[in-house]
PDB file of C-alpha atoms in Angstrom:
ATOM      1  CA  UNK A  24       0.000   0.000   0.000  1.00 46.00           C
ATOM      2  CA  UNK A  25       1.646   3.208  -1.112  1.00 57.00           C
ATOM      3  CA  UNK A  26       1.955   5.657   2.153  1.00 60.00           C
ATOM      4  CA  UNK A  27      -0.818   8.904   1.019  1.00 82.00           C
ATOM      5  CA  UNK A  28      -0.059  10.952   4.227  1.00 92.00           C
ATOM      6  CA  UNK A  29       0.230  14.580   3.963  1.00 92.00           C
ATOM      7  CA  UNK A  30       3.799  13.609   5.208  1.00 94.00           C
ATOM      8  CA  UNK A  31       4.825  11.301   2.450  1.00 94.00           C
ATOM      9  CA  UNK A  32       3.268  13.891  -0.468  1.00 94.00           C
ATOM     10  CA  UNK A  33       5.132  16.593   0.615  1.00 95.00           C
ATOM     11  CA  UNK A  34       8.373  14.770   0.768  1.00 96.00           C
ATOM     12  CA  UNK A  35       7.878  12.665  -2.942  1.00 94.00           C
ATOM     13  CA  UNK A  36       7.294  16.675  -3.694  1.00 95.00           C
ATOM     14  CA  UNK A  37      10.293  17.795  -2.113  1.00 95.00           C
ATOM     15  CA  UNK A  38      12.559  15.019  -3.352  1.00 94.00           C
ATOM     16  CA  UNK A  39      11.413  15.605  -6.783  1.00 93.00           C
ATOM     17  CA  UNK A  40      11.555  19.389  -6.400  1.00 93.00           C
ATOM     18  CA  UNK A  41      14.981  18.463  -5.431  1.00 92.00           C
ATOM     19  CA  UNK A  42      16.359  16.415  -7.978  1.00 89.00           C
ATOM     20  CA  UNK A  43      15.375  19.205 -10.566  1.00 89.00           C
ATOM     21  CA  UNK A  44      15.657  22.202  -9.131  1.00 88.00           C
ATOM     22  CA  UNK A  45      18.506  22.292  -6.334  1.00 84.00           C
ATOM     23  CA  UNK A  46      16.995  23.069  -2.933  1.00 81.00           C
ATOM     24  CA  UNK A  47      19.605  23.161   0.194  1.00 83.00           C
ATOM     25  CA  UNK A  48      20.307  26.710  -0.429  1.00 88.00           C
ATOM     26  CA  UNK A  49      16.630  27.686  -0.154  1.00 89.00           C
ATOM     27  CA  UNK A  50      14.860  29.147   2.863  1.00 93.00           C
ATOM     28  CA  UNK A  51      12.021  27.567   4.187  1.00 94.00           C
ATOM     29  CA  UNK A  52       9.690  29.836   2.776  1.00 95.00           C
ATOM     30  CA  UNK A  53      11.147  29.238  -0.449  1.00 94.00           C
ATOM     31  CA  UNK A  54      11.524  25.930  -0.176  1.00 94.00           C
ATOM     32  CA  UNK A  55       7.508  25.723   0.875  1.00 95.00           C
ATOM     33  CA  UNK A  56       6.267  27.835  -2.028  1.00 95.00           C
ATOM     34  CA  UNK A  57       7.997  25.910  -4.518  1.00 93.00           C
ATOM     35  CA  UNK A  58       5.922  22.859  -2.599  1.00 94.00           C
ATOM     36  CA  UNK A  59       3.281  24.673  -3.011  1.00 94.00           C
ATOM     37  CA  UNK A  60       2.230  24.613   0.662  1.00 95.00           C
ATOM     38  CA  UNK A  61       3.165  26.807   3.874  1.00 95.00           C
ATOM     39  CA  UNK A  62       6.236  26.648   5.744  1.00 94.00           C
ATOM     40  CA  UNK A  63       3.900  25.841   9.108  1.00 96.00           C
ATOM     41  CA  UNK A  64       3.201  22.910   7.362  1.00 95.00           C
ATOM     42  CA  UNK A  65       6.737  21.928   6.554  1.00 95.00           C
ATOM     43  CA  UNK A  66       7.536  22.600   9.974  1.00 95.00           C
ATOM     44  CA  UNK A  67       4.569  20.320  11.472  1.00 96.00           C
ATOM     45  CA  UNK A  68       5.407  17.607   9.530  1.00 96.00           C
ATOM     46  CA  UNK A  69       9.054  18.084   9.242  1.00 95.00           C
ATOM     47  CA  UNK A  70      10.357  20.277  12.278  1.00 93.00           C
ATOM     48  CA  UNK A  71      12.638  22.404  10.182  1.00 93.00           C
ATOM     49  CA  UNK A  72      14.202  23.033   6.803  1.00 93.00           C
ATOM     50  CA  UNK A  73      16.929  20.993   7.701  1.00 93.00           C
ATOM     51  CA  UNK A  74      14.570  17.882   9.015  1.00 93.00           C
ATOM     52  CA  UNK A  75      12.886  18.441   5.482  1.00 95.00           C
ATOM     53  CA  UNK A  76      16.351  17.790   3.662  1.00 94.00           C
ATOM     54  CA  UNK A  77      17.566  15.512   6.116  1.00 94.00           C
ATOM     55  CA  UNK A  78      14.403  13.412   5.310  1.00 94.00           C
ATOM     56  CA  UNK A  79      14.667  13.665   1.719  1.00 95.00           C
ATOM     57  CA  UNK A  80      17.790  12.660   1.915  1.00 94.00           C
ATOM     58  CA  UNK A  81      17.206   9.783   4.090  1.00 94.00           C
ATOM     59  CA  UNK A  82      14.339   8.501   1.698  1.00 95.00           C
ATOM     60  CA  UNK A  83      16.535   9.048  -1.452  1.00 94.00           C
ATOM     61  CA  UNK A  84      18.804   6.319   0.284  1.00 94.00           C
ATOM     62  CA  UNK A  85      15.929   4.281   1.228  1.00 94.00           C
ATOM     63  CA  UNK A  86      14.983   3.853  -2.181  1.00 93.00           C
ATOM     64  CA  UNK A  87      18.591   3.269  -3.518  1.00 93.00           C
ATOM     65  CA  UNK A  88      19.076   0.634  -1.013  1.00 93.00           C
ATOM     66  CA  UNK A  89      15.122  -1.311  -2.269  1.00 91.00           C
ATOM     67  CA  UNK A  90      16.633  -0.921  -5.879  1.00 89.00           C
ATOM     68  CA  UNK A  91      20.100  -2.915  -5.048  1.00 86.00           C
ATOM     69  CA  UNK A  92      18.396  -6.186  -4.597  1.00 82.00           C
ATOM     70  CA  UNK A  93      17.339  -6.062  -8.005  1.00 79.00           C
ATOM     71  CA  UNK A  94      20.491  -5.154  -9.874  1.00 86.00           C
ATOM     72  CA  UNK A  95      23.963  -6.070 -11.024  1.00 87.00           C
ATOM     73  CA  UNK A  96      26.527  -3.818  -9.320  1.00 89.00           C
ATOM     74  CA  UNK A  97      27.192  -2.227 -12.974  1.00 91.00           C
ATOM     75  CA  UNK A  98      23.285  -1.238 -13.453  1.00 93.00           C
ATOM     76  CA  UNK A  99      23.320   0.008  -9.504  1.00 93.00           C
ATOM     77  CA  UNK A 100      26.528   2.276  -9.863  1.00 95.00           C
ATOM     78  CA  UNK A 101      24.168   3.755 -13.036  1.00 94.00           C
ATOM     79  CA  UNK A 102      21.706   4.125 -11.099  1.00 93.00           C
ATOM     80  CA  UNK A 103      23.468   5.996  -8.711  1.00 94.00           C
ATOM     81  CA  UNK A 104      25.017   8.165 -11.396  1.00 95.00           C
ATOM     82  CA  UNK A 105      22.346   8.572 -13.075  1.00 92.00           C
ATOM     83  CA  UNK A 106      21.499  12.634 -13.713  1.00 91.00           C
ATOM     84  CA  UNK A 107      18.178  12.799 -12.029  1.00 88.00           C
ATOM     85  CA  UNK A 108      19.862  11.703  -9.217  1.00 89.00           C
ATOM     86  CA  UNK A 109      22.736  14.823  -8.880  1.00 92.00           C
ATOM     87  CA  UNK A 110      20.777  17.255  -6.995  1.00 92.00           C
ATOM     88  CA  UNK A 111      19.968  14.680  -4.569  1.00 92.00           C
ATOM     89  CA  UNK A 112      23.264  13.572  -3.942  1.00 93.00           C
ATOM     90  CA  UNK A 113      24.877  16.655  -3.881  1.00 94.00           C
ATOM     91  CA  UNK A 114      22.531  17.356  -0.774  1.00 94.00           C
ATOM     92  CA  UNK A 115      23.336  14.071   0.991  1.00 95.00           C
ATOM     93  CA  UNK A 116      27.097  15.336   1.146  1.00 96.00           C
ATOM     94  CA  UNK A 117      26.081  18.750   2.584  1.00 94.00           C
ATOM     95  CA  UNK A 118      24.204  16.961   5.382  1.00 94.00           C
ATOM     96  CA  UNK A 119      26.780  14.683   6.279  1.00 96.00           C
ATOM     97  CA  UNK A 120      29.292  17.717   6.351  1.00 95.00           C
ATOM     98  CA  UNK A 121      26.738  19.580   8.316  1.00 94.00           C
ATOM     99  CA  UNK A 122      26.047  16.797  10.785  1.00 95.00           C
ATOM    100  CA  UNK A 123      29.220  15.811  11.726  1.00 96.00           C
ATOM    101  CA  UNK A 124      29.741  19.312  11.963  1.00 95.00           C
ATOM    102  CA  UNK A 125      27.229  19.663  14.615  1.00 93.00           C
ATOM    103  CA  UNK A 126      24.366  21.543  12.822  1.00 91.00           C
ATOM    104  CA  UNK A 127      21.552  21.834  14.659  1.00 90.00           C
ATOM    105  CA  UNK A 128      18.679  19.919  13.105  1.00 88.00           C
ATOM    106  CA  UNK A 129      20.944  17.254  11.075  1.00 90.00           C
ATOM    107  CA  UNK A 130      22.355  14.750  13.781  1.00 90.00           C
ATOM    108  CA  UNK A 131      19.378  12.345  12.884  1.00 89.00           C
ATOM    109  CA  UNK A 132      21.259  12.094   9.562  1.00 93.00           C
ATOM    110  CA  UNK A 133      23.865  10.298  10.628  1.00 94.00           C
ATOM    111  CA  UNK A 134      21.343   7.441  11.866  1.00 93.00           C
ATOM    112  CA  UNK A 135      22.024   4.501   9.920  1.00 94.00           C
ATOM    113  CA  UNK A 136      24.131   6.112   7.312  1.00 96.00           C
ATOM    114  CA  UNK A 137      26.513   3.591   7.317  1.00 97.00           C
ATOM    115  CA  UNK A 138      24.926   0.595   9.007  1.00 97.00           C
ATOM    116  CA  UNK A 139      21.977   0.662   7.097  1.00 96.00           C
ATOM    117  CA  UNK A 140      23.761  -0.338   4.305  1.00 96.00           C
ATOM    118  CA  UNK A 141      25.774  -2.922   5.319  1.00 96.00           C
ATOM    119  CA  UNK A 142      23.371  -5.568   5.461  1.00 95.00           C
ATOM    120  CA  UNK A 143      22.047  -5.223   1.787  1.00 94.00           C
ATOM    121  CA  UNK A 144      25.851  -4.983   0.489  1.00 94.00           C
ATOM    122  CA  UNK A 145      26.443  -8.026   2.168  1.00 95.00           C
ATOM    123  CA  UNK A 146      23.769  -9.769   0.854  1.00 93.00           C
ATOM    124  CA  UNK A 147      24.349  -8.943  -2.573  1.00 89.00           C
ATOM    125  CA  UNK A 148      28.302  -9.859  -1.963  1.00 91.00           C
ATOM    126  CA  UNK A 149      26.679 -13.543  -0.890  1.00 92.00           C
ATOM    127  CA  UNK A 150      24.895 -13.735  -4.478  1.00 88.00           C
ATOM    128  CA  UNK A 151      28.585 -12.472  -5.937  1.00 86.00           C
ATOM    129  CA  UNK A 152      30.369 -15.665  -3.992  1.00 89.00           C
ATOM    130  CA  UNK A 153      32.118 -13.520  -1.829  1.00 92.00           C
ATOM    131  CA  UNK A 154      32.683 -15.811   1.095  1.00 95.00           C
ATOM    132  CA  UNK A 155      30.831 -14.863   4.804  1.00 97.00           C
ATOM    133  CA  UNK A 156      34.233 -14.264   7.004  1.00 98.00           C
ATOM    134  CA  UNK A 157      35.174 -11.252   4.182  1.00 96.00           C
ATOM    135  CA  UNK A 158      31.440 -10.106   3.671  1.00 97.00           C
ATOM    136  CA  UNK A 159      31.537  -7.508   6.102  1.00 98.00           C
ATOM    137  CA  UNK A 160      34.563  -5.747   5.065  1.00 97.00           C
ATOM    138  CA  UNK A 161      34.334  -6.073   1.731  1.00 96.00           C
ATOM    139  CA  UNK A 162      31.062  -4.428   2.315  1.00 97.00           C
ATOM    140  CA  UNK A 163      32.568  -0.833   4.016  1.00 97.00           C
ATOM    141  CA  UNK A 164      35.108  -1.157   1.181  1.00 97.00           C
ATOM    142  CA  UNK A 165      32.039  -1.493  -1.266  1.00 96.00           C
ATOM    143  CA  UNK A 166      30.093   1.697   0.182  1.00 97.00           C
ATOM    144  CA  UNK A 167      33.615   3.916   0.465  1.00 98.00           C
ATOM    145  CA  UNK A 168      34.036   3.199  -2.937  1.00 98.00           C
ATOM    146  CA  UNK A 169      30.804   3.862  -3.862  1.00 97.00           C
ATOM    147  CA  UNK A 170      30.425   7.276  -1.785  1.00 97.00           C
ATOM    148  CA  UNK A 171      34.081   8.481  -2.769  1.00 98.00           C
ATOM    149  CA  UNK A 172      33.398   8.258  -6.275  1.00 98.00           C
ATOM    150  CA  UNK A 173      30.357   9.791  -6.047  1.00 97.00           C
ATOM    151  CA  UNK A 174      31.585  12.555  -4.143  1.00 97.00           C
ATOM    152  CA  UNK A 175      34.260  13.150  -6.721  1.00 98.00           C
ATOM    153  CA  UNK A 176      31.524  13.069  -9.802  1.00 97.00           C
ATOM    154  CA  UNK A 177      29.303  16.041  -7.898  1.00 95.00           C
ATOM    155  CA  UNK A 178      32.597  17.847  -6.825  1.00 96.00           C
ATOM    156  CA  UNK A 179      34.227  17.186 -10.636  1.00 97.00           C
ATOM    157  CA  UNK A 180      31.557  16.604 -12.674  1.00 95.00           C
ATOM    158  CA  UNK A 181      33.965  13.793 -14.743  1.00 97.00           C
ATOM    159  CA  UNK A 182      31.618  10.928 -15.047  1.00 96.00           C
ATOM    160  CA  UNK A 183      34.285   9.181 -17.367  1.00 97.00           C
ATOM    161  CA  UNK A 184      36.799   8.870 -14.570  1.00 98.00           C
ATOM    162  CA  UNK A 185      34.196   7.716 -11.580  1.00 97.00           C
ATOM    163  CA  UNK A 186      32.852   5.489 -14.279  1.00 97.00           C
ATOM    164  CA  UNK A 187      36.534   4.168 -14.864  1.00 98.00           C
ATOM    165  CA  UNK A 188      37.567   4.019 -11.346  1.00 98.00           C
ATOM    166  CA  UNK A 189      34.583   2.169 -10.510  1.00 97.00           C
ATOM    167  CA  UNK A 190      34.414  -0.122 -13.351  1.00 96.00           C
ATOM    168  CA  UNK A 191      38.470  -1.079 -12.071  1.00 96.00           C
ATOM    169  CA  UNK A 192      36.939  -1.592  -8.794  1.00 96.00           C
ATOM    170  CA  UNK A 193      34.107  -4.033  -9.682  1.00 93.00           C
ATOM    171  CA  UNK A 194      36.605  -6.196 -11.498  1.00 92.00           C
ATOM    172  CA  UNK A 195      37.742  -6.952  -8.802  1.00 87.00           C
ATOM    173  CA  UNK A 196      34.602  -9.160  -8.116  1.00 81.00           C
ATOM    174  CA  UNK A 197      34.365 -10.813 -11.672  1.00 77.00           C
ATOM    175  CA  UNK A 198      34.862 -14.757 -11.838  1.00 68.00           C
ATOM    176  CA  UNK A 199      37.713 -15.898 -13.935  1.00 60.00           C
TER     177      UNK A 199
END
C-alpha cells in the first residue's frame, strides 16, 4: 500500500523538487512555495528546513538501497550516477558535512548512514560468492568506494573517470 499521508506527499514533492531544481540553499519559505504549501506545514510535519532535507535525503537512500536487490553492481553504480539523481546527492554530502559538523537539526542524519547499508551490500556480496568471514569488510570497502566516487563526480563533474575508477573496482569481483 503506497503511504498517502500529507507527510509522504510533501516529501515525494520535495525530493522531486529536489532532484530538478537544487533546494539546500533555499529558505524555508522558499523551499515551501515551490511545494506549493506553507512553511507551518513543513515545519509540522518536518520540524525544520533541515529535518525536510535531512528526510529527503534519508528517503533518497531508502529507495537506492530497495533498488540494489534487483540489480547487477554495474546497473546500480548507473543508477546511482544517473542525472536525475545529482541534486539529490549533492545534498546528501552537505548533510553529512553539516552533521558531523554539529548543525543543529541534522544529527538524525547520521542514523544509519553507514549501518543501514551494510546488510544489503552483504547480501548482494553472498549472491557475488564472496565468502561470509570477508562479507563484512568487503562491504565498508564497497560503500567507500561507492560514496568516494560519487563525491568526486558532484565535486568534478567527470563521469568518465568515476565510471573508470569504478568499473576497475568491480573487477575486482568478476569470476575468472
Amino acid at each position: 500500500m503506497i503511504d498517502a499521508s500529507p507527510r509522504a506527499k510533501l516529501l515525494d514533492a520535495a525530493i522531486d523538487h529536489i532532484a530538478h531544481h537544487g533546494g539546500a540553499d533555499r529558505s524555508l519559505r522558499a523551499l515551501a512555495a515551490d511545494l506549493g504549501t506553507s512553511h507551518r506545514m513543513l515545519i509540522y510535519h518536518f520540524g525544520s528546513k533541515e529535518g525536510l532535507l535531512t528526510a529527503v535525503a534519508r528517503e533518497v537512500e531508502a529507495r537506492q538501497r530497495a533498488a540494489l536487490e534487483g540489480l547487477d553492481p554495474a546497473e546500480f553504480w548507473r543508477r546511482l550516477t544517473d542525472d536525475d539523481l545529482r541534486s539529490n546527492e549533492k545534498l546528501f554530502f552537505q548533510l553529512y558535512g553539516q552533521a558531523l559538523g554539529g548543525t543543529p537539526g541534522t544529527a538524525e542524519f547520521l542514523d544509519g548512514v553507514i549501518e543501514d547499508w551494510l546488510g544489503p551490500i552483504e547480501a548482494r556480496l553472498a549472491q557475488l560468492g564472496v565468502p561470509a568471514a570477508d562479507r563484512p569488510a568487503h562491504a565498508r570497502l564497497g560503500l567507500a568506494v561507492a560514496r568516494g566516487l560519487l563525491l568526486d563526480l558532484v565535486t568534478t563533474g567527470d563521469r568518465g573517470a568515476v565510471d573508470a575508477a569504478m568499473e576497475k573496482f568491480l573487477a575486482m569481483y568478476e569470476k575468472p
